Amino acid sequence: MNWVEELRAARQGKLIGGEIFFCPEVDSTNPQARQYCLEGAKEGTVILAESQSQGRGRLGRQWQSPAGVNIYASIILRPPMRAASAPHIPLLAGVAGAQALARACGLEARIKWPNDILVNGKKVAGILSEMEAEGLQVRFIILGVGINVNWQKKDIPPDLREIATSLRAEGGREFSRAKVAAEFFEELEGEYVLFLKEGFSSRLREEWNRLSWVNQKWVTITVPGRKFEGRVLGLDADGALLVIDGQEKIQRFIAGDVSLRL
Ligand code: ATP
């Protein structure tokens, strides 16, 4: 059984990954998933690729996506909720991702707000959430995820080596992509189903804050046209990131066109 068949078998009958469309190579899984979505693909459908020629990060940045070693997946979600709640989805995906990597690999994974998962301070996974609304309601959300699984240190481009890593590089052994992806889908499904019932709960907020890499750290946050420096206090009850500056002034940030540097 190849890894895709193994993953399909592990997710049979489940919401997330119960249906998996596999592409050996795509430009980027998110636009592919959008296309499937517009053609009526059901919630939880996953577009999985072996490699991406134009993998994307946020704000038009590139996501390196070599073949045969990592996971590149986009998940179709159709939450019956208002568009204003959409920023909570990447937060719960971050919690699911960090928990899944810890569970599948025994590594301590942490969330770097807004959309990265770090192991030992380096980026091992990225999450890119794209929403389409109809009036005030969410029409669908495409959750793109890239997880560096068996990428060898020597193959990580030199300009990324300081900031990027893989499960293999940190764990010192290879990991099963099927098991890592299955664990992520399982955690994501659990968090998503709870979110649909409870909304952005205090449990989810506390879990996020517990897994956060940036809490209590001094950071620079860049929003278009402005920079803000301060110490991160964590997420508030609405899911906004609270940052306090040297004058004790607290600012709230919602993920979007925002960048955070340590
Ligand atoms: P921010 O900190 O604002 O989220 P970011 O630099 O983390 O910004 P992302 O959109 O999360 O931006 O991801 C894209 C960036 O991640 C690239 O510019 C590059 O620096 C880095 N990168 C690209 N490919 C990979 C990869 N496979 N693994 C880890 N990091 C990568």
mmCIF file of N, CA, C and O in Angstrom, residues 183-217:
data_model
loop_
_atom_site.group_PDB
_atom_site.id
_atom_site.type_symbol
_atom_site.label_atom_id
_atom_site.label_comp_id
_atom_site.label_asym_id
_atom_site.label_seq_id
_atom_site.Cartn_x
_atom_site.Cartn_y
_atom_site.Cartn_z
ATOM 1 N N GLU A 183 -3.272 11.627 11.663
ATOM 2 C CA GLU A 183 -3.363 12.204 13.013
ATOM 3 C C GLU A 183 -3.826 13.660 12.939
ATOM 4 O O GLU A 183 -4.663 14.101 13.729
ATOM 5 N N PHE A 184 -3.296 14.387 11.974
ATOM 6 C CA PHE A 184 -3.713 15.789 11.831
ATOM 7 C C PHE A 184 -5.204 15.868 11.488
ATOM 8 O O PHE A 184 -5.948 16.654 12.079
ATOM 9 N N PHE A 185 -5.650 15.057 10.539
ATOM 10 C CA PHE A 185 -7.074 15.104 10.149
ATOM 11 C C PHE A 185 -7.958 14.721 11.338
ATOM 12 O O PHE A 185 -9.027 15.296 11.530
ATOM 13 N N GLU A 186 -7.501 13.757 12.110
ATOM 14 C CA GLU A 186 -8.287 13.312 13.269
ATOM 15 C C GLU A 186 -8.409 14.445 14.306
ATOM 16 O O GLU A 186 -9.506 14.737 14.792
ATOM 17 N N GLU A 187 -7.292 15.073 14.616
ATOM 18 C CA GLU A 187 -7.308 16.179 15.593
ATOM 19 C C GLU A 187 -8.134 17.349 15.061
ATOM 20 O O GLU A 187 -8.885 17.978 15.797
ATOM 21 N N LEU A 188 -7.956 17.631 13.773
ATOM 22 C CA LEU A 188 -8.679 18.745 13.165
ATOM 23 C C LEU A 188 -10.188 18.482 13.219
ATOM 24 O O LEU A 188 -10.978 19.372 13.551
ATOM 25 N N GLU A 189 -10.565 17.263 12.893
ATOM 26 C CA GLU A 189 -11.994 16.915 12.921
ATOM 27 C C GLU A 189 -12.553 17.103 14.333
ATOM 28 O O GLU A 189 -13.618 17.681 14.525
ATOM 29 N N GLY A 190 -11.817 16.630 15.336
ATOM 30 C CA GLY A 190 -12.260 16.765 16.726
ATOM 31 C C GLY A 190 -12.450 18.234 17.096
ATOM 32 O O GLY A 190 -13.492 18.625 17.634
ATOM 33 N N GLU A 191 -11.461 19.055 16.788
ATOM 34 C CA GLU A 191 -11.531 20.474 17.143
ATOM 35 C C GLU A 191 -12.636 21.184 16.361
ATOM 36 O O GLU A 191 -13.337 22.043 16.891
ATOM 37 N N TYR A 192 -12.771 20.827 15.092
ATOM 38 C CA TYR A 192 -13.754 21.495 14.229
ATOM 39 C C TYR A 192 -15.183 21.180 14.683
ATOM 40 O O TYR A 192 -16.018 22.083 14.804
ATOM 41 N N VAL A 193 -15.439 19.918 14.974
ATOM 42 C CA VAL A 193 -16.779 19.504 15.401
ATOM 43 C C VAL A 193 -17.130 20.191 16.725
ATOM 44 O O VAL A 193 -18.231 20.697 16.915
ATOM 45 N N LEU A 194 -16.156 20.256 17.637
ATOM 46 C CA LEU A 194 -16.393 20.951 18.911
ATOM 47 C C LEU A 194 -16.653 22.437 18.672
ATOM 48 O O LEU A 194 -17.527 23.037 19.293
ATOM 49 N N PHE A 195 -15.890 23.019 17.750
ATOM 50 C CA PHE A 195 -16.046 24.445 17.443
ATOM 51 C C PHE A 195 -17.449 24.737 16.901
ATOM 52 O O PHE A 195 -18.067 25.741 17.243
ATOM 53 N N LEU A 196 -17.951 23.833 16.061
ATOM 54 C CA LEU A 196 -19.289 24.050 15.506
ATOM 55 C C LEU A 196 -20.342 24.037 16.617
ATOM 56 O O LEU A 196 -21.342 24.731 16.559
ATOM 57 N N LYS A 197 -20.085 23.231 17.659
ATOM 58 C CA LYS A 197 -21.035 23.150 18.787
ATOM 59 C C LYS A 197 -20.872 24.315 19.751
ATOM 60 O O LYS A 197 -21.834 24.910 20.193
ATOM 61 N N GLU A 198 -19.598 24.608 20.089
ATOM 62 C CA GLU A 198 -19.341 25.513 21.220
ATOM 63 C C GLU A 198 -18.835 26.882 20.823
ATOM 64 O O GLU A 198 -18.724 27.753 21.667
ATOM 65 N N GLY A 199 -18.474 27.055 19.549
ATOM 66 C CA GLY A 199 -17.847 28.312 19.144
ATOM 67 C C GLY A 199 -16.423 28.390 19.684
ATOM 68 O O GLY A 199 -15.831 27.368 20.057
ATOM 69 N N PHE A 200 -15.890 29.612 19.748
ATOM 70 C CA PHE A 200 -14.519 29.788 20.239
ATOM 71 C C PHE A 200 -14.554 29.709 21.770
ATOM 72 O O PHE A 200 -14.718 30.717 22.457
ATOM 73 N N SER A 201 -14.399 28.514 22.281
ATOM 74 C CA SER A 201 -14.606 28.260 23.714
ATOM 75 C C SER A 201 -13.386 28.658 24.536
ATOM 76 O O SER A 201 -12.277 28.814 24.006
ATOM 77 N N SER A 202 -13.602 28.757 25.851
ATOM 78 C CA SER A 202 -12.451 29.071 26.720
ATOM 79 C C SER A 202 -11.474 27.894 26.702
ATOM 80 O O SER A 202 -10.267 28.075 26.819
ATOM 81 N N ARG A 203 -11.990 26.670 26.533
ATOM 82 C CA ARG A 203 -11.088 25.505 26.446
ATOM 83 C C ARG A 203 -10.134 25.655 25.266
ATOM 84 O O ARG A 203 -8.924 25.481 25.389
ATOM 85 N N LEU A 204 -10.709 26.032 24.101
ATOM 86 C CA LEU A 204 -9.881 26.166 22.896
ATOM 87 C C LEU A 204 -8.866 27.298 23.068
ATOM 88 O O LEU A 204 -7.695 27.161 22.716
ATOM 89 N N ARG A 205 -9.331 28.393 23.656
ATOM 90 C CA ARG A 205 -8.423 29.527 23.878
ATOM 91 C C ARG A 205 -7.281 29.124 24.818
ATOM 92 O O ARG A 205 -6.112 29.417 24.557
ATOM 93 N N GLU A 206 -7.623 28.432 25.893
ATOM 94 C CA GLU A 206 -6.578 28.015 26.841
ATOM 95 C C GLU A 206 -5.599 27.036 26.205
ATOM 96 O O GLU A 206 -4.397 27.091 26.438
ATOM 97 N N GLU A 207 -6.142 26.147 25.404
ATOM 98 C CA GLU A 207 -5.296 25.175 24.717
ATOM 99 C C GLU A 207 -4.339 25.911 23.768
ATOM 100 O O GLU A 207 -3.145 25.603 23.701
ATOM 101 N N TRP A 208 -4.877 26.874 23.036
ATOM 102 C CA TRP A 208 -4.048 27.647 22.113
ATOM 103 C C TRP A 208 -2.952 28.381 22.894
ATOM 104 O O TRP A 208 -1.770 28.334 22.525
ATOM 105 N N ASN A 209 -3.358 29.033 23.974
ATOM 106 C CA ASN A 209 -2.368 29.788 24.766
ATOM 107 C C ASN A 209 -1.292 28.875 25.349
ATOM 108 O O ASN A 209 -0.128 29.239 25.424
ATOM 109 N N ARG A 210 -1.700 27.654 25.730
ATOM 110 C CA ARG A 210 -0.736 26.700 26.280
ATOM 111 C C ARG A 210 0.291 26.284 25.217
ATOM 112 O O ARG A 210 1.465 26.077 25.509
ATOM 113 N N LEU A 211 -0.171 26.186 23.969
ATOM 114 C CA LEU A 211 0.699 25.723 22.879
ATOM 115 C C LEU A 211 1.426 26.864 22.173
ATOM 116 O O LEU A 211 2.240 26.624 21.280
ATOM 117 N N SER A 212 1.110 28.098 22.560
ATOM 118 C CA SER A 212 1.668 29.249 21.845
ATOM 119 C C SER A 212 3.168 29.408 22.081
ATOM 120 O O SER A 212 3.650 29.325 23.207
ATOM 121 N N TRP A 213 3.868 29.644 21.001
ATOM 122 C CA TRP A 213 5.318 29.895 21.068
ATOM 123 C C TRP A 213 5.589 31.350 21.414
ATOM 124 O O TRP A 213 6.634 31.689 21.947
ATOM 125 N N VAL A 214 4.640 32.226 21.094
ATOM 126 C CA VAL A 214 4.940 33.660 21.181
ATOM 127 C C VAL A 214 4.506 34.295 22.496
ATOM 128 O O VAL A 214 4.944 35.405 22.811
ATOM 129 N N ASN A 215 3.664 33.609 23.291
ATOM 130 C CA ASN A 215 3.179 34.243 24.524
ATOM 131 C C ASN A 215 4.342 34.633 25.430
ATOM 132 O O ASN A 215 5.288 33.873 25.608
ATOM 133 N N GLN A 216 4.253 35.826 25.950
ATOM 134 C CA GLN A 216 5.261 36.424 26.855
ATOM 135 C C GLN A 216 6.537 36.846 26.133
ATOM 136 O O GLN A 216 7.459 37.355 26.762
ATOM 137 N N LYS A 217 6.604 36.629 24.819
ATOM 138 C CA LYS A 217 7.813 37.060 24.092
ATOM 139 C C LYS A 217 7.611 38.480 23.564
ATOM 140 O O LYS A 217 6.492 38.912 23.324
#
